[in-house]
C-alpha cells in the first residue's frame, strides 16, 4: 500500500461530501466522513432531480470501476439532449418555443440514485453516520485540525483529528460561519415548489401519455416553461418519474431550523394546486396535482466569496458558493470542486498543503463567482423580476441577446472549465 499523503476529515455526506472522498482517495489521502443523518439515504425527501453536465459525467466515470463506469452512469441516469425554453399563455393554455438547443449533452438523475452510485463505490467504513458536527479547532502551529461531533445514538461528543478539514456542509454551512459570522444569504424573491411523480407502477399511464402528447421530447428534453411572473422546470427521470419545479414570487418566509426546505400544510398544497390550474397547461397541472408529497424550497444564494480556504480548512460545494438552481450548477460545481481539490492535493504531501489549497482557491473562485451571478440573473429573467438595468424580461418583445439568458449554454465556463491542473 502506498503511504498516505495526509488525513482529511469531511463534514457532510451529501453529494459534495462523497465526491470529496472519491477525489481525496485518488490523491492518496486517508478520509473520514461525519454525517448527521443516521444512515445512507434510500429516498430523496428534500432533493429530487438534477442534471449532470459533460465534465461532471467524465469526472464521475473516473471515480467508478473503469470497466463498468459507462454502464453504471448510464443505468443511473437518462440523457438530456435538448434544452428548451417556451412561453405559456395562461388563458389560452398554449405554449410557443422561445429557444431550443439540440446539442445539449447533460444527463438527468434522481438525487438519491446519484448519491447511491457514488457512495456504493466507496469503502463504507469511511463514513460515520449519525454524527452531528459541533466545532473544530486548528492547532497553534496550524498543522492539524480537530473536529468534534455529537453521536446521535448516544449523545457522546467524540473527536477526530486530521491534516485537513473539508467543509461540505451545505449552503447554511456552520463551518463557514466560523470564518464569516456576518455573512447572510440573499433571498431571491421566490420559492420553489418541487416534486417527483412516480409513474413506474402504471404500465399504461394516462398522465404520461398526456404529457408526451404535449411535450413530445419528454425523456430527452429539459423543459423550461415561462408564465407571467413565474416559470417551471420539468423533465423525465429513470423509471417513469417526472421531476418538476415551479418557482413562485413571494415575500421571504420565516424558516425554522437549519434547512431551506419549508414544512408545508395541506392548505398550502391545496392553494398551490389551484394556482397551477390558472397558470399551466392541463397536462402539467395533472402532474403537479397527482404528486403526493410536494415540498417547498426557499431559494437563496449569496454574493460570491473571495476566500474559501483558511489554514487547514477548505469549503466545497454549496458551502463555498450558495447558488440559485437555474443554471444547474449546484451539483456540478460540487463535483468539480472536489475533483480540482484532489488534483491540487495530488501534487505534494502535507508539507506543502497551504500552497495546494491556495491553488484550489485560485482556480475555483473566479469561475464559481461568475456562475453564481449568472444563475442569479437567469432566475430574475425567468421570474419576470426587475433586472439591474431597470427592465423586466418580456418574451413577446425580447431581443436575441436577451434570449441568451434563458439558455444553459451561455453559462460562463459552460464548455471550457479547467479541471486538470
Tab-separated table of C-alpha atoms in Angstrom:
chain	number	residue	atom	x	y	z
A	1	UNK	CA	0.000	0.000	0.000
A	2	UNK	CA	1.237	3.492	-0.796
A	3	UNK	CA	1.950	5.839	2.072
A	4	UNK	CA	-0.852	8.295	2.791
A	5	UNK	CA	-0.173	11.909	1.863
A	6	UNK	CA	-2.422	13.121	4.664
A	7	UNK	CA	-5.650	12.612	6.564
A	8	UNK	CA	-8.805	14.620	5.869
A	9	UNK	CA	-11.987	14.992	7.904
A	10	UNK	CA	-15.002	15.700	5.681
A	11	UNK	CA	-18.095	17.198	7.313
A	12	UNK	CA	-21.159	16.366	5.225
A	13	UNK	CA	-22.049	13.130	3.475
A	14	UNK	CA	-24.168	14.537	0.663
A	15	UNK	CA	-23.038	14.538	-2.980
A	16	UNK	CA	-20.357	17.174	-2.295
A	17	UNK	CA	-19.034	15.073	0.582
A	18	UNK	CA	-18.930	11.749	-1.257
A	19	UNK	CA	-17.352	13.477	-4.264
A	20	UNK	CA	-14.639	14.837	-1.964
A	21	UNK	CA	-13.996	11.324	-0.661
A	22	UNK	CA	-13.505	9.946	-4.162
A	23	UNK	CA	-11.131	12.725	-5.124
A	24	UNK	CA	-9.130	12.652	-1.882
A	25	UNK	CA	-8.693	8.882	-2.035
A	26	UNK	CA	-7.498	9.218	-5.636
A	27	UNK	CA	-4.962	11.781	-4.410
A	28	UNK	CA	-3.617	9.283	-1.859
A	29	UNK	CA	-5.250	10.713	1.261
A	30	UNK	CA	-6.967	8.951	4.131
A	31	UNK	CA	-10.512	10.191	4.719
A	32	UNK	CA	-13.177	10.091	7.400
A	33	UNK	CA	-16.688	11.493	6.852
A	34	UNK	CA	-19.037	12.849	9.523
A	35	UNK	CA	-22.712	12.967	8.528
A	36	UNK	CA	-25.654	13.916	10.731
A	37	UNK	CA	-28.185	11.589	9.103
A	38	UNK	CA	-28.165	8.164	10.714
A	39	UNK	CA	-27.888	6.021	7.571
A	40	UNK	CA	-27.158	6.273	3.848
A	41	UNK	CA	-30.166	7.750	2.014
A	42	UNK	CA	-32.600	5.393	0.336
A	43	UNK	CA	-35.008	8.067	-0.846
A	44	UNK	CA	-34.822	11.779	-1.551
A	45	UNK	CA	-37.070	13.651	0.875
A	46	UNK	CA	-35.602	17.113	0.294
A	47	UNK	CA	-33.972	16.608	-3.096
A	48	UNK	CA	-35.316	15.494	-6.416
A	49	UNK	CA	-33.912	15.624	-9.916
A	50	UNK	CA	-30.610	17.077	-11.081
A	51	UNK	CA	-28.677	17.468	-14.316
A	52	UNK	CA	-25.078	16.398	-14.844
A	53	UNK	CA	-23.006	18.347	-17.358
A	54	UNK	CA	-20.456	16.583	-19.612
A	55	UNK	CA	-17.479	17.407	-17.375
A	56	UNK	CA	-19.206	16.055	-14.267
A	57	UNK	CA	-20.084	12.902	-16.188
A	58	UNK	CA	-16.444	12.318	-17.103
A	59	UNK	CA	-15.273	13.005	-13.548
A	60	UNK	CA	-17.806	10.568	-12.083
A	61	UNK	CA	-16.713	7.911	-14.564
A	62	UNK	CA	-13.113	8.355	-13.419
A	63	UNK	CA	-14.218	7.550	-9.848
A	64	UNK	CA	-16.114	4.368	-10.743
A	65	UNK	CA	-14.708	0.911	-11.584
A	66	UNK	CA	-13.218	1.572	-15.015
A	67	UNK	CA	-14.653	-1.405	-16.913
A	68	UNK	CA	-18.153	-0.558	-15.665
A	69	UNK	CA	-18.071	3.254	-15.490
A	70	UNK	CA	-20.064	3.970	-18.662
A	71	UNK	CA	-22.598	1.262	-17.872
A	72	UNK	CA	-23.025	2.349	-14.245
A	73	UNK	CA	-23.574	6.001	-15.072
A	74	UNK	CA	-25.915	5.254	-17.962
A	75	UNK	CA	-28.040	2.871	-15.893
A	76	UNK	CA	-28.484	5.507	-13.163
A	77	UNK	CA	-29.329	8.431	-15.457
A	78	UNK	CA	-31.268	9.461	-18.551
A	79	UNK	CA	-29.909	11.601	-21.414
A	80	UNK	CA	-30.941	15.236	-21.691
A	81	UNK	CA	-30.005	16.159	-25.259
A	82	UNK	CA	-32.313	19.179	-25.647
A	83	UNK	CA	-32.583	22.413	-23.644
A	84	UNK	CA	-35.860	24.140	-24.493
A	85	UNK	CA	-37.446	27.353	-23.205
A	86	UNK	CA	-41.046	28.117	-24.029
A	87	UNK	CA	-43.724	30.604	-23.002
A	88	UNK	CA	-47.212	29.542	-21.902
A	89	UNK	CA	-50.311	31.685	-22.272
A	90	UNK	CA	-52.271	31.189	-19.037
A	91	UNK	CA	-55.643	31.986	-20.633
A	92	UNK	CA	-55.341	30.107	-23.910
A	93	UNK	CA	-53.289	27.251	-22.371
A	94	UNK	CA	-50.962	27.109	-25.338
A	95	UNK	CA	-47.159	27.326	-25.474
A	96	UNK	CA	-44.674	28.639	-28.011
A	97	UNK	CA	-40.972	27.821	-28.226
A	98	UNK	CA	-38.570	30.639	-27.381
A	99	UNK	CA	-35.204	28.842	-27.591
A	100	UNK	CA	-34.156	25.295	-28.406
A	101	UNK	CA	-30.660	23.806	-28.117
A	102	UNK	CA	-30.414	20.301	-29.581
A	103	UNK	CA	-26.712	19.912	-28.777
A	104	UNK	CA	-27.295	19.753	-25.031
A	105	UNK	CA	-25.327	16.876	-23.523
A	106	UNK	CA	-26.479	16.561	-19.911
A	107	UNK	CA	-27.841	13.523	-18.093
A	108	UNK	CA	-30.754	13.570	-15.654
A	109	UNK	CA	-30.506	11.797	-12.312
A	110	UNK	CA	-32.633	11.320	-9.227
A	111	UNK	CA	-30.652	12.727	-6.285
A	112	UNK	CA	-30.605	9.513	-4.288
A	113	UNK	CA	-29.694	7.415	-7.362
A	114	UNK	CA	-26.584	9.519	-7.947
A	115	UNK	CA	-25.678	9.547	-4.278
A	116	UNK	CA	-26.012	5.780	-4.054
A	117	UNK	CA	-23.896	5.326	-7.193
A	118	UNK	CA	-21.069	7.383	-5.696
A	119	UNK	CA	-21.436	6.023	-2.157
A	120	UNK	CA	-21.532	2.347	-3.149
A	121	UNK	CA	-18.208	2.715	-4.933
A	122	UNK	CA	-16.504	3.711	-1.647
A	123	UNK	CA	-15.336	1.754	1.416
A	124	UNK	CA	-18.276	2.015	3.861
A	125	UNK	CA	-16.085	2.236	6.961
A	126	UNK	CA	-15.020	5.748	5.956
A	127	UNK	CA	-18.460	7.092	6.880
A	128	UNK	CA	-19.635	7.878	10.404
A	129	UNK	CA	-23.411	8.194	10.188
A	130	UNK	CA	-25.351	9.913	12.938
A	131	UNK	CA	-22.523	12.308	13.787
A	132	UNK	CA	-23.661	15.917	14.202
A	133	UNK	CA	-20.861	18.438	13.694
A	134	UNK	CA	-20.211	20.546	16.812
A	135	UNK	CA	-16.991	22.529	16.384
A	136	UNK	CA	-13.414	22.477	15.152
A	137	UNK	CA	-10.063	23.861	16.273
A	138	UNK	CA	-6.781	24.357	14.414
A	139	UNK	CA	-3.564	23.641	16.292
A	140	UNK	CA	-1.329	26.541	17.311
A	141	UNK	CA	1.246	25.562	14.701
A	142	UNK	CA	-1.507	25.450	12.025
A	143	UNK	CA	-0.541	21.885	11.103
A	144	UNK	CA	-3.547	19.883	12.322
A	145	UNK	CA	-7.254	20.335	12.856
A	146	UNK	CA	-9.536	18.652	15.391
A	147	UNK	CA	-13.260	18.205	14.748
A	148	UNK	CA	-15.835	17.478	17.434
A	149	UNK	CA	-19.098	15.705	16.657
A	150	UNK	CA	-22.031	14.537	18.730
A	151	UNK	CA	-23.173	10.958	18.262
A	152	UNK	CA	-26.940	10.923	17.758
A	153	UNK	CA	-27.412	7.469	19.229
A	154	UNK	CA	-25.511	8.050	22.491
A	155	UNK	CA	-25.206	11.808	22.896
A	156	UNK	CA	-21.455	11.450	23.372
A	157	UNK	CA	-19.096	14.048	21.896
A	158	UNK	CA	-16.168	12.494	20.031
A	159	UNK	CA	-13.130	13.997	18.352
A	160	UNK	CA	-11.424	13.361	15.019
A	161	UNK	CA	-8.019	14.737	14.077
A	162	UNK	CA	-6.629	15.320	10.626
A	163	UNK	CA	-4.371	17.451	8.458
A	164	UNK	CA	-7.325	18.990	6.614
A	165	UNK	CA	-10.988	19.799	7.300
A	166	UNK	CA	-13.241	19.759	4.226
A	167	UNK	CA	-16.483	21.640	4.808
A	168	UNK	CA	-19.150	20.023	2.637
A	169	UNK	CA	-21.958	21.051	4.978
A	170	UNK	CA	-24.196	22.902	2.537
A	171	UNK	CA	-25.400	26.431	1.888
A	172	UNK	CA	-26.068	27.034	5.607
A	173	UNK	CA	-22.552	25.850	6.490
A	174	UNK	CA	-21.731	26.066	10.186
A	175	UNK	CA	-18.019	25.797	9.396
A	176	UNK	CA	-18.183	28.763	7.002
A	177	UNK	CA	-19.934	30.764	9.697
A	178	UNK	CA	-16.890	30.372	11.966
A	179	UNK	CA	-14.871	32.440	9.466
A	180	UNK	CA	-17.641	34.664	8.089
A	181	UNK	CA	-20.031	35.204	11.021
A	182	UNK	CA	-21.698	38.207	9.386
A	183	UNK	CA	-22.335	36.571	6.020
A	184	UNK	CA	-26.034	36.472	5.180
A	185	UNK	CA	-27.677	34.518	2.428
A	186	UNK	CA	-29.604	36.607	-0.101
A	187	UNK	CA	-33.282	35.756	-0.581
A	188	UNK	CA	-34.016	35.518	-4.300
A	189	UNK	CA	-37.575	36.859	-4.113
A	190	UNK	CA	-39.181	33.488	-4.809
A	191	UNK	CA	-39.658	29.949	-3.533
A	192	UNK	CA	-39.817	26.694	-5.451
A	193	UNK	CA	-42.470	24.034	-5.185
A	194	UNK	CA	-40.855	20.713	-6.079
A	195	UNK	CA	-41.905	17.142	-6.528
A	196	UNK	CA	-41.373	13.865	-8.323
A	197	UNK	CA	-44.351	11.974	-9.713
A	198	UNK	CA	-43.601	8.250	-9.808
A	199	UNK	CA	-45.484	6.530	-12.622
A	200	UNK	CA	-43.365	3.359	-12.637
A	201	UNK	CA	-46.193	1.147	-11.352
A	202	UNK	CA	-48.611	2.312	-14.061
A	203	UNK	CA	-47.977	0.295	-17.224
A	204	UNK	CA	-50.261	2.435	-19.409
A	205	UNK	CA	-50.165	5.769	-17.636
A	206	UNK	CA	-52.693	8.268	-18.989
A	207	UNK	CA	-50.758	11.042	-17.273
A	208	UNK	CA	-47.503	10.121	-19.024
A	209	UNK	CA	-49.285	9.674	-22.369
A	210	UNK	CA	-50.882	13.099	-21.985
A	211	UNK	CA	-47.538	14.719	-21.194
A	212	UNK	CA	-45.837	13.001	-24.126
A	213	UNK	CA	-48.564	14.239	-26.440
A	214	UNK	CA	-47.909	17.868	-25.486
A	215	UNK	CA	-44.203	17.630	-24.679
A	216	UNK	CA	-43.074	15.308	-27.435
A	217	UNK	CA	-39.384	15.264	-26.468
A	218	UNK	CA	-40.045	14.168	-22.898
A	219	UNK	CA	-37.371	11.662	-21.898
A	220	UNK	CA	-34.564	13.635	-23.532
A	221	UNK	CA	-35.526	17.285	-23.048
A	222	UNK	CA	-35.024	19.780	-20.218
A	223	UNK	CA	-38.162	21.916	-20.403
A	224	UNK	CA	-38.358	25.456	-19.016
A	225	UNK	CA	-41.876	26.875	-19.182
A	226	UNK	CA	-42.268	30.645	-18.686
A	227	UNK	CA	-45.553	32.085	-17.488
A	228	UNK	CA	-46.436	35.580	-16.340
A	229	UNK	CA	-44.033	36.355	-13.480
A	230	UNK	CA	-43.237	32.679	-12.944
A	231	UNK	CA	-41.618	29.671	-14.560
A	232	UNK	CA	-41.498	25.908	-14.192
A	233	UNK	CA	-38.961	23.214	-15.000
A	234	UNK	CA	-39.635	19.582	-15.692
A	235	UNK	CA	-38.000	16.524	-17.196
A	236	UNK	CA	-38.187	12.763	-17.001
A	237	UNK	CA	-36.029	10.638	-14.709
A	238	UNK	CA	-35.401	6.896	-14.810
A	239	UNK	CA	-38.315	4.524	-14.260
A	240	UNK	CA	-41.094	6.837	-15.399
A	241	UNK	CA	-40.505	9.522	-12.801
A	242	UNK	CA	-41.378	13.118	-13.677
A	243	UNK	CA	-39.328	15.746	-11.874
A	244	UNK	CA	-40.947	19.192	-11.684
A	245	UNK	CA	-40.146	22.558	-10.111
A	246	UNK	CA	-42.387	25.616	-10.010
A	247	UNK	CA	-40.967	28.980	-8.920
A	248	UNK	CA	-43.369	31.391	-7.212
A	249	UNK	CA	-42.591	35.034	-6.371
A	250	UNK	CA	-43.431	35.814	-2.741
A	251	UNK	CA	-42.122	37.602	0.378
A	252	UNK	CA	-39.395	35.769	2.261
A	253	UNK	CA	-40.938	33.159	4.582
A	254	UNK	CA	-39.699	32.526	8.096
A	255	UNK	CA	-37.657	29.341	8.255
A	256	UNK	CA	-37.269	27.172	11.312
A	257	UNK	CA	-34.206	25.018	11.894
A	258	UNK	CA	-31.145	24.591	9.720
A	259	UNK	CA	-32.823	23.888	6.385
A	260	UNK	CA	-34.064	25.810	3.358
A	261	UNK	CA	-36.942	23.347	2.939
A	262	UNK	CA	-40.201	24.565	4.464
A	263	UNK	CA	-42.741	22.437	6.226
A	264	UNK	CA	-45.932	22.706	4.195
A	265	UNK	CA	-49.552	22.264	5.256
A	266	UNK	CA	-52.386	20.637	3.331
A	267	UNK	CA	-53.905	24.103	2.863
A	268	UNK	CA	-50.692	25.377	1.276
A	269	UNK	CA	-50.611	22.415	-1.097
A	270	UNK	CA	-54.275	22.893	-1.997
A	271	UNK	CA	-53.751	26.577	-2.785
A	272	UNK	CA	-50.657	25.782	-4.862
A	273	UNK	CA	-52.600	23.259	-6.941
A	274	UNK	CA	-55.418	25.750	-7.508
A	275	UNK	CA	-52.928	28.353	-8.741
A	276	UNK	CA	-51.336	25.761	-11.038
A	277	UNK	CA	-54.679	25.300	-12.818
A	278	UNK	CA	-54.726	29.017	-13.609
A	279	UNK	CA	-51.146	29.062	-14.906
A	280	UNK	CA	-50.110	25.897	-16.754
A	281	UNK	CA	-51.448	23.576	-19.438
A	282	UNK	CA	-53.733	20.793	-18.113
A	283	UNK	CA	-51.192	18.014	-18.699
A	284	UNK	CA	-48.587	19.691	-16.473
A	285	UNK	CA	-51.233	20.621	-13.903
A	286	UNK	CA	-52.187	16.974	-13.581
A	287	UNK	CA	-48.575	16.018	-12.818
A	288	UNK	CA	-48.447	18.657	-10.083
A	289	UNK	CA	-51.811	17.633	-8.601
A	290	UNK	CA	-51.020	13.904	-8.614
A	291	UNK	CA	-47.669	14.314	-6.823
A	292	UNK	CA	-48.272	13.038	-3.305
A	293	UNK	CA	-45.744	14.947	-1.227
A	294	UNK	CA	-44.652	18.186	-2.917
A	295	UNK	CA	-42.239	20.261	-0.882
A	296	UNK	CA	-41.228	23.910	-0.835
A	297	UNK	CA	-37.654	25.195	-1.048
A	298	UNK	CA	-36.823	28.790	-0.192
A	299	UNK	CA	-34.370	29.956	-2.862
A	300	UNK	CA	-31.214	31.671	-1.657
A	301	UNK	CA	-27.752	32.433	-2.884
A	302	UNK	CA	-25.061	34.777	-1.625
A	303	UNK	CA	-22.649	37.244	-3.120
A	304	UNK	CA	-19.527	35.363	-4.246
A	305	UNK	CA	-16.937	34.637	-1.574
A	306	UNK	CA	-13.400	35.913	-2.113
A	307	UNK	CA	-11.965	33.204	0.141
A	308	UNK	CA	-12.852	29.533	0.535
A	309	UNK	CA	-9.629	28.457	2.308
A	310	UNK	CA	-8.411	29.240	5.829
A	311	UNK	CA	-5.267	27.471	7.123
A	312	UNK	CA	-6.258	23.773	7.196
A	313	UNK	CA	-9.946	24.339	6.382
A	314	UNK	CA	-11.430	24.352	2.863
A	315	UNK	CA	-15.008	24.881	1.644
A	316	UNK	CA	-16.528	22.905	-1.231
A	317	UNK	CA	-19.965	22.677	-2.834
A	318	UNK	CA	-22.807	24.834	-1.556
A	319	UNK	CA	-20.738	25.782	1.482
A	320	UNK	CA	-18.335	27.573	-0.879
A	321	UNK	CA	-20.864	29.123	-3.255
A	322	UNK	CA	-24.582	29.038	-2.402
A	323	UNK	CA	-26.355	29.473	-5.727
A	324	UNK	CA	-29.808	29.564	-7.245
A	325	UNK	CA	-30.661	26.405	-9.225
A	326	UNK	CA	-31.379	27.923	-12.647
A	327	UNK	CA	-28.007	27.130	-14.208
A	328	UNK	CA	-27.980	23.521	-12.945
A	329	UNK	CA	-24.760	24.433	-11.148
A	330	UNK	CA	-25.038	23.239	-7.552
A	331	UNK	CA	-24.259	19.547	-8.075
A	332	UNK	CA	-21.901	20.189	-10.973
A	333	UNK	CA	-19.901	22.791	-9.047
A	334	UNK	CA	-19.686	20.413	-6.082
A	335	UNK	CA	-18.291	17.607	-8.233
A	336	UNK	CA	-15.780	19.892	-9.931
A	337	UNK	CA	-14.738	21.466	-6.611
A	338	UNK	CA	-13.924	18.008	-5.301
A	339	UNK	CA	-12.082	16.991	-8.464
A	340	UNK	CA	-9.931	20.130	-8.588
A	341	UNK	CA	-9.165	19.882	-4.860
A	342	UNK	CA	-7.960	16.329	-5.384
A	343	UNK	CA	-5.838	17.331	-8.377
A	344	UNK	CA	-4.173	20.073	-6.333
A	345	UNK	CA	-3.529	17.806	-3.339
A	346	UNK	CA	-2.094	15.087	-5.550
A	347	UNK	CA	0.945	17.228	-6.310
A	348	UNK	CA	2.576	17.053	-2.883
A	349	UNK	CA	2.236	15.973	0.738
A	350	UNK	CA	1.015	17.906	3.742
A	351	UNK	CA	4.249	19.888	3.971
A	352	UNK	CA	3.032	21.982	1.015
A	353	UNK	CA	-0.663	21.787	1.822
A	354	UNK	CA	-1.053	25.559	2.049
A	355	UNK	CA	0.223	26.027	-1.495
A	356	UNK	CA	-2.132	23.309	-2.792
A	357	UNK	CA	-5.155	24.859	-1.108
A	358	UNK	CA	-4.307	28.326	-2.420
A	359	UNK	CA	-4.101	26.856	-5.922
A	360	UNK	CA	-7.518	25.232	-5.485
A	361	UNK	CA	-8.954	28.567	-4.361
A	362	UNK	CA	-7.363	30.493	-7.247
A	363	UNK	CA	-8.841	28.058	-9.783
A	364	UNK	CA	-12.342	27.733	-8.406
A	365	UNK	CA	-13.282	31.166	-7.014
A	366	UNK	CA	-13.163	33.160	-10.292
A	367	UNK	CA	-15.392	30.785	-12.261
A	368	UNK	CA	-17.862	29.896	-9.499
A	369	UNK	CA	-18.302	33.611	-8.785
A	370	UNK	CA	-19.291	34.249	-12.402
A	371	UNK	CA	-21.628	31.252	-12.418
A	372	UNK	CA	-23.412	32.265	-9.202
A	373	UNK	CA	-24.105	35.761	-10.578
A	374	UNK	CA	-25.144	34.433	-13.981
A	375	UNK	CA	-27.553	31.950	-12.380
A	376	UNK	CA	-28.982	34.775	-10.271
A	377	UNK	CA	-29.733	36.803	-13.399
A	378	UNK	CA	-31.221	33.764	-15.163
A	379	UNK	CA	-33.676	33.375	-12.295
A	380	UNK	CA	-34.705	37.025	-12.326
A	381	UNK	CA	-35.157	36.936	-16.092
A	382	UNK	CA	-37.372	33.856	-15.997
A	383	UNK	CA	-39.368	35.090	-12.992
A	384	UNK	CA	-40.104	38.443	-14.605
A	385	UNK	CA	-38.338	40.367	-11.838
A	386	UNK	CA	-36.711	43.775	-12.309
A	387	UNK	CA	-33.161	43.495	-13.625
A	388	UNK	CA	-30.129	45.683	-12.888
A	389	UNK	CA	-30.959	47.964	-15.832
A	390	UNK	CA	-34.491	48.502	-14.502
A	391	UNK	CA	-36.086	46.380	-17.220
A	392	UNK	CA	-38.255	43.244	-16.972
A	393	UNK	CA	-37.830	40.388	-19.434
A	394	UNK	CA	-40.841	40.032	-21.735
A	395	UNK	CA	-40.858	37.014	-24.078
A	396	UNK	CA	-43.033	38.932	-26.564
A	397	UNK	CA	-40.564	41.771	-27.087
A	398	UNK	CA	-37.225	40.230	-26.057
A	399	UNK	CA	-34.210	40.545	-28.352
A	400	UNK	CA	-31.955	37.617	-29.367
A	401	UNK	CA	-29.367	38.971	-26.925
A	402	UNK	CA	-31.904	38.852	-24.075
A	403	UNK	CA	-32.890	35.300	-25.035
A	404	UNK	CA	-29.343	34.209	-24.243
A	405	UNK	CA	-30.102	34.424	-20.532
A	406	UNK	CA	-32.665	31.648	-20.987
A	407	UNK	CA	-30.187	29.092	-22.295
A	408	UNK	CA	-27.813	26.881	-20.359
A	409	UNK	CA	-25.061	27.035	-22.981
A	410	UNK	CA	-24.333	30.692	-22.188
A	411	UNK	CA	-23.349	29.937	-18.597
A	412	UNK	CA	-19.771	31.226	-18.072
A	413	UNK	CA	-17.316	28.359	-18.352
A	414	UNK	CA	-20.005	26.058	-19.736
A	415	UNK	CA	-17.590	24.199	-22.004
A	416	UNK	CA	-14.090	25.331	-21.024
A	417	UNK	CA	-13.728	24.835	-17.279
A	418	UNK	CA	-10.215	23.963	-16.054
A	419	UNK	CA	-10.067	20.530	-14.454
A	420	UNK	CA	-6.607	19.028	-14.865
A	421	UNK	CA	-4.266	21.369	-13.043
